[in-house]
CSV table of C-alpha atoms in Angstrom, one decimal:
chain,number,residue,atom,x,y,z
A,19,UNK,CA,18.4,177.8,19.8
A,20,UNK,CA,17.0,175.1,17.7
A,21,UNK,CA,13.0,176.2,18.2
A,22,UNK,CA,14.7,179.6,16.1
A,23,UNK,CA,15.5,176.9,13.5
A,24,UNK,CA,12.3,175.9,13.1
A,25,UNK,CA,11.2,178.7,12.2
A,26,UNK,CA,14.2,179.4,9.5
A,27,UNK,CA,13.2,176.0,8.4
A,28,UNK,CA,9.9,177.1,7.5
A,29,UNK,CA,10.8,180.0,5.0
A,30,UNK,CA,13.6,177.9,3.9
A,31,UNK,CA,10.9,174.8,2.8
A,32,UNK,CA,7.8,177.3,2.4
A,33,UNK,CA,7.5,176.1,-1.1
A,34,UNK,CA,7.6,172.4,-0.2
A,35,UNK,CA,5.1,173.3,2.9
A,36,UNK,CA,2.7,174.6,0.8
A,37,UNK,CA,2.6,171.9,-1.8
A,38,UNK,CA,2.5,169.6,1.0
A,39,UNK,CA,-0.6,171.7,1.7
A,40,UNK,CA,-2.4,171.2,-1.7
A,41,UNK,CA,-1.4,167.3,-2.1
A,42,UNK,CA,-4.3,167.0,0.6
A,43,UNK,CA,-6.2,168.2,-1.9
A,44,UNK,CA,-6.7,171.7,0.3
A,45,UNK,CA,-6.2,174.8,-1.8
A,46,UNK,CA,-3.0,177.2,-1.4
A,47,UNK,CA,-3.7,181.3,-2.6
A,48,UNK,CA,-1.0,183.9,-2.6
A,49,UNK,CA,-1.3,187.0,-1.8
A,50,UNK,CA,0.4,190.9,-1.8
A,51,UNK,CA,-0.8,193.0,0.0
A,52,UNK,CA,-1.4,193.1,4.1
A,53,UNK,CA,-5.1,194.7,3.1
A,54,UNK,CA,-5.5,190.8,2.0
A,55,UNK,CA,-8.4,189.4,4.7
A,56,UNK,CA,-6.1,185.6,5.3
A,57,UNK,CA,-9.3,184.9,8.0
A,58,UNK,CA,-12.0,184.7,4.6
A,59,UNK,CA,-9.7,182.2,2.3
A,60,UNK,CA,-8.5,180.3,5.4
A,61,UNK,CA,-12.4,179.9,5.7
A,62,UNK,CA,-12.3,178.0,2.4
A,63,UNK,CA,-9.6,175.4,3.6
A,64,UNK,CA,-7.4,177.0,1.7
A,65,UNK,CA,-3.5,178.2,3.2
A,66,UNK,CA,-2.9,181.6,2.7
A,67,UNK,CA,0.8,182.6,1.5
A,68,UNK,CA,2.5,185.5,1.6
A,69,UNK,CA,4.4,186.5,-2.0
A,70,UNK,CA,7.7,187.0,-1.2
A,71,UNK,CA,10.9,187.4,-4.2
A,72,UNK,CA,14.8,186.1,-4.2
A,73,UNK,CA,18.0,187.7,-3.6
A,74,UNK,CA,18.7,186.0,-7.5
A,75,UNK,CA,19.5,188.7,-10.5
A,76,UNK,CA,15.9,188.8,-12.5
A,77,UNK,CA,16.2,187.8,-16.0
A,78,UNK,CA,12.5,186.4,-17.3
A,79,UNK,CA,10.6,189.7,-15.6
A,80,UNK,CA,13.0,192.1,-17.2
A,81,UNK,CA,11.4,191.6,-20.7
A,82,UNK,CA,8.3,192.6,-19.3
A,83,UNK,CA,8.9,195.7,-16.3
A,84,UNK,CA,11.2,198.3,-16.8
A,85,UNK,CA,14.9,198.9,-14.4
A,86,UNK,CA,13.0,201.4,-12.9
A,87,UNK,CA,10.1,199.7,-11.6
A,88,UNK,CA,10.5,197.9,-8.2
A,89,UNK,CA,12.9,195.8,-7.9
A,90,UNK,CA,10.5,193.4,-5.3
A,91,UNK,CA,8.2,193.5,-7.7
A,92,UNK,CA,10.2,192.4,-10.3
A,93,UNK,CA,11.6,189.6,-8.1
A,94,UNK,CA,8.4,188.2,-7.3
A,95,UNK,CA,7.2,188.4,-11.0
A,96,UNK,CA,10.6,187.1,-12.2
A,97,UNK,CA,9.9,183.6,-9.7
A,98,UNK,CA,5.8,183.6,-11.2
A,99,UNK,CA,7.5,183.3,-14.5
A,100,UNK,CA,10.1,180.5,-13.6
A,101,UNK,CA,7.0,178.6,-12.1
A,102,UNK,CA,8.2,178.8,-8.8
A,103,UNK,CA,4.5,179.7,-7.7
A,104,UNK,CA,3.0,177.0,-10.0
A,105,UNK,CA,1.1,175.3,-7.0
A,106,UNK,CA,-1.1,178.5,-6.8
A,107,UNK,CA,-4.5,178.0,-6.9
A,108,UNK,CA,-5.1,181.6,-6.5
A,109,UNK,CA,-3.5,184.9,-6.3
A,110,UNK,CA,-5.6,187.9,-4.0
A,111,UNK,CA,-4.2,191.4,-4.8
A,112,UNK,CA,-5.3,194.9,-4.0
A,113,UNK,CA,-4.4,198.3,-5.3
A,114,UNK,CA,-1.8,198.9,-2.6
A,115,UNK,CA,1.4,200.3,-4.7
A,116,UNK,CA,1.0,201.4,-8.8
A,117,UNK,CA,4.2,198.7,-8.8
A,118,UNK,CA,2.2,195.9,-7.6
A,119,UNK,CA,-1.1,196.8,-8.5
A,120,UNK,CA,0.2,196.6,-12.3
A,121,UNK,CA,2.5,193.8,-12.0
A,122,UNK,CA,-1.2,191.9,-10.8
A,123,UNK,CA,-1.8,192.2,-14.6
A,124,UNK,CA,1.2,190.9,-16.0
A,125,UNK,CA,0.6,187.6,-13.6
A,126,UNK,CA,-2.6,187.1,-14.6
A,127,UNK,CA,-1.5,187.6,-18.2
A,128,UNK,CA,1.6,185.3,-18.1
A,129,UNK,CA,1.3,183.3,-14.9
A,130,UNK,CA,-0.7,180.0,-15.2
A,131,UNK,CA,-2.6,180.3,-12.3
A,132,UNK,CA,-6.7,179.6,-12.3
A,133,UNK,CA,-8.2,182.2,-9.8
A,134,UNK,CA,-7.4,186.1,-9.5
A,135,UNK,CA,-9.2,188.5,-7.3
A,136,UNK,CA,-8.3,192.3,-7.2
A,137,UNK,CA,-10.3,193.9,-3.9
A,138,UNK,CA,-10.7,197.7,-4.3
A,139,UNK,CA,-8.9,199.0,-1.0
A,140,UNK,CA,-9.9,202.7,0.0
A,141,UNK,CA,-7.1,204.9,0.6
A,142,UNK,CA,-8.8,206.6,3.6
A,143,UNK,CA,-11.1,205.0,6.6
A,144,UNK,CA,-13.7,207.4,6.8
A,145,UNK,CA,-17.3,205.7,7.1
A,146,UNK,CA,-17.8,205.9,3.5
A,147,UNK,CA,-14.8,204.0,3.1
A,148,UNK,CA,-15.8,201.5,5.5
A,149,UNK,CA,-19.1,201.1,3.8
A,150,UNK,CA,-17.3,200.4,0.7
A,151,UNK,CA,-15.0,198.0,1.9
A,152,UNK,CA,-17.3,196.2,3.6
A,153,UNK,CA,-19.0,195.4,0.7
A,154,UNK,CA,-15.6,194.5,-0.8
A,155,UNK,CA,-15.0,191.7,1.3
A,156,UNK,CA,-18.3,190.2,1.1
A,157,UNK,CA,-18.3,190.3,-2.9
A,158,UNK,CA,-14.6,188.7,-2.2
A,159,UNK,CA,-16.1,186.1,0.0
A,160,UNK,CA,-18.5,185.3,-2.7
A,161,UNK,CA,-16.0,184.8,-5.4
A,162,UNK,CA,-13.8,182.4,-3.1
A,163,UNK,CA,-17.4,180.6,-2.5
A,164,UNK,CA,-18.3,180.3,-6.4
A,165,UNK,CA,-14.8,179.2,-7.7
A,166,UNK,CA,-14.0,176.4,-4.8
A,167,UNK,CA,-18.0,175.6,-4.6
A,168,UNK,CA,-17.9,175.8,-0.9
A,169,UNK,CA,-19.8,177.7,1.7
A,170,UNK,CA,-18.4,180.1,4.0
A,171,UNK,CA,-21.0,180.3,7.2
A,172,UNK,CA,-20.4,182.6,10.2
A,173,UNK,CA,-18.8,179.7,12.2
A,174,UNK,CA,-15.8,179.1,10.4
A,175,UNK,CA,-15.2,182.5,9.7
A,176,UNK,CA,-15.3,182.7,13.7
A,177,UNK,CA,-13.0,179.7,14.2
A,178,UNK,CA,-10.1,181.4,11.5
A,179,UNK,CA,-10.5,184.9,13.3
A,180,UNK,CA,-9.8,183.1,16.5
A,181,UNK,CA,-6.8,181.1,15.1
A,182,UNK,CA,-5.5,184.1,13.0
A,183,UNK,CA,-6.4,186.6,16.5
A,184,UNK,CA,-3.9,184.0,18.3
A,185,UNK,CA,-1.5,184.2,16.4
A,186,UNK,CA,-1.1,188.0,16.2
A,187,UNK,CA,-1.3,187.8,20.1
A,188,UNK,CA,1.7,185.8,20.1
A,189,UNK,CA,3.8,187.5,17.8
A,190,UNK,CA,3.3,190.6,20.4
A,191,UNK,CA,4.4,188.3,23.2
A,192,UNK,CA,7.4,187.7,21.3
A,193,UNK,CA,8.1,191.4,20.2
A,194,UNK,CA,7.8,192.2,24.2
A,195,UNK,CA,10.7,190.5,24.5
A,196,UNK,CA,12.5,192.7,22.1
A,197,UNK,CA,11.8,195.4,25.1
A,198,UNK,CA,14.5,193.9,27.1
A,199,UNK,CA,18.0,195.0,27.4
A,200,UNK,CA,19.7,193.6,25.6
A,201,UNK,CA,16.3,191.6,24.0
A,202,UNK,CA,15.9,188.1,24.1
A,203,UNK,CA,15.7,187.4,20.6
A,204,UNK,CA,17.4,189.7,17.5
A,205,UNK,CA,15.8,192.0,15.0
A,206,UNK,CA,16.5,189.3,12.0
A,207,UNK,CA,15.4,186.6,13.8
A,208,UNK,CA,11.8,188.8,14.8
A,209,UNK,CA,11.4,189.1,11.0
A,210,UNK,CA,12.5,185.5,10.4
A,211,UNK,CA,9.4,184.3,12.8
A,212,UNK,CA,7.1,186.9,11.0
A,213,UNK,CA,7.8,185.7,7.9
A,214,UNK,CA,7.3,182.5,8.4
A,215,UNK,CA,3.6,183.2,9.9
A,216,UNK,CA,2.7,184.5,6.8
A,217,UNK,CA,3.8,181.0,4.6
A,218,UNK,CA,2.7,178.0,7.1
A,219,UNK,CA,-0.5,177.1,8.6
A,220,UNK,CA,-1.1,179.2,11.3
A,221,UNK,CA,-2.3,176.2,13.4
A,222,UNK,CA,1.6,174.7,13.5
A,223,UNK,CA,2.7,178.1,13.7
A,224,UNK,CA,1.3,178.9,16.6
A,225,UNK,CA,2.7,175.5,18.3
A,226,UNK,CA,5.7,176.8,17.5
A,227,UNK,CA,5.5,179.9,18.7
A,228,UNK,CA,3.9,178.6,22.3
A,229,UNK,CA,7.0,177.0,22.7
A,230,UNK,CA,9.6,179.5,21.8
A,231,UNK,CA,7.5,181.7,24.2
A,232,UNK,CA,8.0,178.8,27.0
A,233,UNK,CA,12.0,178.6,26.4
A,234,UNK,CA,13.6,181.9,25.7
A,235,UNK,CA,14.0,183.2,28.9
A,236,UNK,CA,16.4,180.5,29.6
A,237,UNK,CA,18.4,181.4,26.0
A,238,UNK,CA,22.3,180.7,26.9
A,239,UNK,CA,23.2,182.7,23.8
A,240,UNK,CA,20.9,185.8,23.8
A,241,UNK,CA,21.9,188.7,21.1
A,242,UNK,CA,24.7,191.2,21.7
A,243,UNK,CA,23.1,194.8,22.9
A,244,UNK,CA,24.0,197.7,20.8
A,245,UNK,CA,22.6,200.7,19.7
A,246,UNK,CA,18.6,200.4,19.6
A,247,UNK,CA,17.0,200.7,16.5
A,248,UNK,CA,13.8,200.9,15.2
A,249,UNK,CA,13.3,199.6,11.4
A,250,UNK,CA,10.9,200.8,8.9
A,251,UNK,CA,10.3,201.1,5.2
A,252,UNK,CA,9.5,199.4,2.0
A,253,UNK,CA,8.5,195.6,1.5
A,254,UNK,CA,11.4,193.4,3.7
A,255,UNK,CA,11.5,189.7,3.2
A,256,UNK,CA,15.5,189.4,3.7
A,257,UNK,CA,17.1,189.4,6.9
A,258,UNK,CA,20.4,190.6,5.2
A,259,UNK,CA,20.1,194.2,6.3
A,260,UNK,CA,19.5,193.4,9.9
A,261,UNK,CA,22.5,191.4,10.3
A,262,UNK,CA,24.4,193.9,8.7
A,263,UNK,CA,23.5,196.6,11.4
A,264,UNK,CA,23.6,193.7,14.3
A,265,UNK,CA,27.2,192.9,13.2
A,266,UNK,CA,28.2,196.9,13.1
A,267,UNK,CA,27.0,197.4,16.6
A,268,UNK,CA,23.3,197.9,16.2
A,269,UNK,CA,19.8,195.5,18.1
A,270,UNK,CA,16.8,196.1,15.6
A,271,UNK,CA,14.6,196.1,18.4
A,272,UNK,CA,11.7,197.1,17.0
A,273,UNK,CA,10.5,197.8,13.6
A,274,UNK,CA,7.0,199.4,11.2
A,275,UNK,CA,7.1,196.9,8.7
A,276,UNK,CA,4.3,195.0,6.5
A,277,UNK,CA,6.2,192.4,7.4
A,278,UNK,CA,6.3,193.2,10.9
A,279,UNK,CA,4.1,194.9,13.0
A,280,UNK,CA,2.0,196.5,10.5
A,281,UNK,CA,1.3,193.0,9.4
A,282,UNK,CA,-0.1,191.6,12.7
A,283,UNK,CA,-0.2,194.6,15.4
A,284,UNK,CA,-4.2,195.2,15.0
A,285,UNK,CA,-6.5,192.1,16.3
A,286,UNK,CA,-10.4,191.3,15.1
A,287,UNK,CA,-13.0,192.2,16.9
A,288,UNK,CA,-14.8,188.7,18.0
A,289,UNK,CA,-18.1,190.8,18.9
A,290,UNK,CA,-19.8,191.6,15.9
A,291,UNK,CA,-21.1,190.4,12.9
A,292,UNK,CA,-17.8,188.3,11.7
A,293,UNK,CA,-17.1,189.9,7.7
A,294,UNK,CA,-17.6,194.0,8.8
A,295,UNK,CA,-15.9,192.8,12.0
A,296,UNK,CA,-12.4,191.5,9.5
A,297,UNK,CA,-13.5,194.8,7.0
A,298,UNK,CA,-13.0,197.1,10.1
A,299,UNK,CA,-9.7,195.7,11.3
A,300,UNK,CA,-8.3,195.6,7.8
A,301,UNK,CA,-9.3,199.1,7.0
A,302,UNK,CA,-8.0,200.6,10.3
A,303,UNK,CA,-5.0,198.6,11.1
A,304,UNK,CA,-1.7,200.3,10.9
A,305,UNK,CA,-1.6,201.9,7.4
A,306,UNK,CA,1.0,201.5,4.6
A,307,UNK,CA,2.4,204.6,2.9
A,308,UNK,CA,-0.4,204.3,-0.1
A,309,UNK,CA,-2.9,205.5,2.7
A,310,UNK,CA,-3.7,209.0,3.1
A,311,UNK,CA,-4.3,209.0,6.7
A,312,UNK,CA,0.1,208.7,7.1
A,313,UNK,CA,-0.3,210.4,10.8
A,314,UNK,CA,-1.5,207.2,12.5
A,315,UNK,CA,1.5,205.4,11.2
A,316,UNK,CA,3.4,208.1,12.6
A,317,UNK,CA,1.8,207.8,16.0
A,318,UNK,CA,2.2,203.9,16.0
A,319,UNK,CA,6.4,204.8,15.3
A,320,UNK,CA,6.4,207.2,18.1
A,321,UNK,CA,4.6,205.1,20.4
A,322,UNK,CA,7.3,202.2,19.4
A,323,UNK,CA,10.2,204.1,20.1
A,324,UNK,CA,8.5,205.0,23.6
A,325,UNK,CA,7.9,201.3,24.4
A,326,UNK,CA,11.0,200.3,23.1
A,327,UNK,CA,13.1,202.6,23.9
A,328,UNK,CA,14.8,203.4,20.9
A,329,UNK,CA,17.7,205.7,19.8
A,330,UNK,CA,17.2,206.2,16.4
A,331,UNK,CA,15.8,205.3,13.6
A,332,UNK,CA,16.7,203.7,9.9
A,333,UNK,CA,14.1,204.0,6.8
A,334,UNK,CA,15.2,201.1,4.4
A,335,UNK,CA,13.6,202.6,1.1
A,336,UNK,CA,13.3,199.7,-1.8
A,337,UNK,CA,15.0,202.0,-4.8
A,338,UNK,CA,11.8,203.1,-6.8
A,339,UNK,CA,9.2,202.9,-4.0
A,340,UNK,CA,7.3,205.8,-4.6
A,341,UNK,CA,5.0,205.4,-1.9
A,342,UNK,CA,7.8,205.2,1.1
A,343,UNK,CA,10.0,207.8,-0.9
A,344,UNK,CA,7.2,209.9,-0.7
A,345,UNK,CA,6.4,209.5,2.8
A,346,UNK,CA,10.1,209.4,3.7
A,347,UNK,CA,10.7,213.5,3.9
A,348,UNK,CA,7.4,214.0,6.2
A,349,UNK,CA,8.3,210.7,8.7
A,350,UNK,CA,12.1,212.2,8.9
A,351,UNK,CA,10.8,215.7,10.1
A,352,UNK,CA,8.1,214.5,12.3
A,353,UNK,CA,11.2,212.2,14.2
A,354,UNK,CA,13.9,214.9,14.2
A,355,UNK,CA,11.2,217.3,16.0
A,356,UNK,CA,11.2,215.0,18.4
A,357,UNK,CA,14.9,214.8,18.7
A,358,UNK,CA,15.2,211.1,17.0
A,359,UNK,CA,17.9,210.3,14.5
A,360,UNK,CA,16.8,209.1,11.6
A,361,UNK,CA,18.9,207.3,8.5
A,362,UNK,CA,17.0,206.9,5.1
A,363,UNK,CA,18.7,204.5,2.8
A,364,UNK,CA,18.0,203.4,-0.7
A,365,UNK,CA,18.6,199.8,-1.4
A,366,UNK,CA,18.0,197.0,-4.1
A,367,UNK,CA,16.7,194.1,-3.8
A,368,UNK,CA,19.6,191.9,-5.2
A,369,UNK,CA,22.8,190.7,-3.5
A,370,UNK,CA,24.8,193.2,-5.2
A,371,UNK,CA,22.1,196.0,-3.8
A,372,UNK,CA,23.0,195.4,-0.4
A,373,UNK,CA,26.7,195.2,-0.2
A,374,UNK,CA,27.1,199.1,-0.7
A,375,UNK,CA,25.1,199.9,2.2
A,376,UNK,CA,27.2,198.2,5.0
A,377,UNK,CA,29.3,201.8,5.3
A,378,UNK,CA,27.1,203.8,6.0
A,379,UNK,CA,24.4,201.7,8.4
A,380,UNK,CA,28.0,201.4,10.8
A,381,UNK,CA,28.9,205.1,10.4
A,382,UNK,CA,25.2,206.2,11.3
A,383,UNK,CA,25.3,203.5,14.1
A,384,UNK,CA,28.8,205.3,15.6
A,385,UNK,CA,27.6,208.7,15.3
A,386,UNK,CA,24.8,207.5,17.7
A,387,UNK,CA,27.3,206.3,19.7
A,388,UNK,CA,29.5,209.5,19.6
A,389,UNK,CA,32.3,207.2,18.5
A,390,UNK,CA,34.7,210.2,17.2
C-alpha cells in the first residue's frame, strides 16, 4: 500500500525532515529515553526526535565506549560523532540505562551541540516520587524557557497534549487492527509507523495516520497469518528481526517495546493542571526494565497476549542490556506459569548481529507449531 510508504519514507528522510524543520528557523531536540515529556519542548516550537543508531559497523564511538557496552548505544554515539545529528539544537536525556545515562556525557563532551538537559527520573511511582518528578519537569520547562527565550503558558502546553493525546489514540486504532486474523497490517510495518511518530511532526503524522486508518480495510495484499507473537525487549529501531520471523512463519502481532506500546499506550490527563498532569502520565506509563515496579509491565504483557491472542512470546535482548537481561529470568517464569512459550535471544545491533539468529526464531516458531 503506498500510505505504508509514506510512512517508510519518513524514517528513510527523518534527517532531511528535521532539517527541513529548523530551516524555518523552528528548533529540533533529540531525545533517549520514553520518560522524555515531547508535549513541554513541542511547547517551545521546537520538533522532538527520537535518537535512533544504524545497522553500519561503529568505528569513531569505539575509541571512546568499550565492546561491551551497548551496542545501540554505541551506534547512536558513533552517528553524534560523524555529525549525523549536527542539526540538534538540543539533546533531553534521563537516567534510564547506566549505558545511556553515561554515553549522555560523552555527547555532551564530544558532540557539538548547544543545549543538554539530564531530568532525574525516579525508579519507583510512589507519591514521593511523583512529588519529585513533578518538580523535574517544571525545572525542565524552565530551562527550555531560558535557553530559546520563550514562554511556555498553560495554553500551548494544552494544545501539544491534545495533538500528542491524538496521536497515541491513533496508533491504538491501528494496533487494533493487529487483533485480526490474520491482522491487517504486519509486526514490521506497526514498528515502521511508530517509528516514524517519534521523528516527524506529529501534526502530518497524524494526517497520515487518519488516512491509513480510512484505507486498510480494503488492503488487497494484507500479511500472511502465522504463528502469533508477541515482541518485547531491549531498544528496536530495525524492522530486520520482524521480517525474519514473518518470513519463517511467524505475525508479530503485538509487541512491549519503547518503541511500541510502551512508547505511546498511556494518554494525558486533559483535567488538571497541564505540567503534574504530563509528570503523572510519564511516571506511571508502562515502565521500562530500569523501574522497580517490573510487575505492571508484566500485567500490561499478559493483558496483550489476552487481547491479542498470542501464542508465544520472543524477548529480543540487545547483547549487554543489563536492564532487560536482568528482567529477562523473572518475565520468562511469570509467562511459562501461565503456560506461554517464551524465546529470549541475544542480538547485536549490526548486520552481521542479526544473521545468526534466523535459525533459531524458525525452529522456536515450528515447535509452536508442533512441526516434528
Amino acid at each position: 500500500m503506498q500510505i505504508l510508504q509514506s510512512f517508510r519514507n519518513m524514517l528513510s528522510k527523518r534527517h532531511s525532515i528535521a532539517g527541513n524543520w529548523k530551516s524555518q528557523n523552528k528548533p529540533v531536540i533529540g531525545w533517549n529515553s520514553t520518560y522524555t515529556p515531547e508535549e513541554i519542548i513541542n511547547a517551545i516550537g521546537a520538533l522532538p526526535v527520537r535518537i535512533v543508531g544504524s545497522m553500519k559497523p561503529t568505528t569513531l564511538a569505539d575509541a571512546f565506549l568499550p565492546r561491551n557496552a551497548c551496542s545501540f548505544a554505541r551506534s547512536t554515539f558513533d552517528l553524534a560523532l560523524r555529525s549525523d545529528y549536527a542539526y540538534l539544537d538540543g539533546l533531553v536525556t534521563s537516567n534510564s540505562c547506566d549505558n545511556f545515562t553515561k554515553t549522555y556525557d560523552l555527547w555532551r563532551y564530544h558532540a557539538k551541540i548547544p543545549y543538554f538537559h539530564f531530568i532525574n527520573t525516579p525508579h519507583t511511582n510512589t507519591p514521593k516520587a511523583h512529588e519529585f518528578f513533578h518538580q523535574e519537569i517544571i525545572r525542565f520547562k524552565k530551562s527550555l524557557e531560558e535557553t530559546f527565550k520563550t514562554t511556555i503558558t498553560n495554553k500551548t502546553i494544552q494544545r501539544t497534549i491534545q495533538l500528542y493525546n491524538e496521536n497515541r489514540n491513533l496508533l491504538k486504532k491501528v494496533y487494533d487492527l493487529r487483533r485480526k486474523d490474520p491482522p491487517l497490517i504486519s509486526g514490521a510495518e506497526a514498528l515502521e509507523i511508530v517509528l516514524s511518530s517519534m521523528l516527524t511532526p506529529k501534526k502530518e503524522h497524524n494526517k497520515l495516520l487518519k488516512q491509513l486508518l480510512k484505507e486498510i480495510e480494503n488492503r488487497s495484499d494484507p500479511p500472511k497469518p502465522g504463528v502469533r507473537l508477541l515482541i518485547t525487549g531491549s531498544m528496536m529501531d530495525i524492522t530486520d528481526l520482524l521480517n525474519i520471523i514473518e518470513t519463517v512463519g511467524g505475525i508479530a502481532v503485538a509487541d512491549d517495546l519503547c518503541t511500541g506500546t510502551r512508547y505511546f499506550w498511556n494518554l494525558v490527563r486533559t483535567d488538571k493542571d497541564p505540567i503534574k498532569a504530563i509528570s503523572k502520565r510519564y511516571l506511571n506509563k508502562i515502565p521500562s526494565p530500569s523501574r522497580y515496579h517490573h510487575q505492571e509491565r508484566f500485567n500490561h504483557i499478559k493483558n496483550m497476549i489476552k487481547q491479542y491472542n498470542v501464542e508465544a512470546v520472543i524477548n529480543f535482548l540487545l547483547k549487554f542490556c543489563d536492564t532487560h537481561m536482568f528482567d529477562a529470568p523473572l518475565l520468562t517464569e511469570e509467562l511459562k506459569n501461565q503456560g506461554i512459550p517464551v524465546l529470549n535471544l541475544e542480538w547485536e545491533h549490526t548486520r552481521s548481529g542479526i544473521a545468526p539468529i534466523k535459525t533459531r526464531i524458525e525452529a522456536f516458531i515450528e515447535t509452536i507449531k508442533g512441526v516434528p
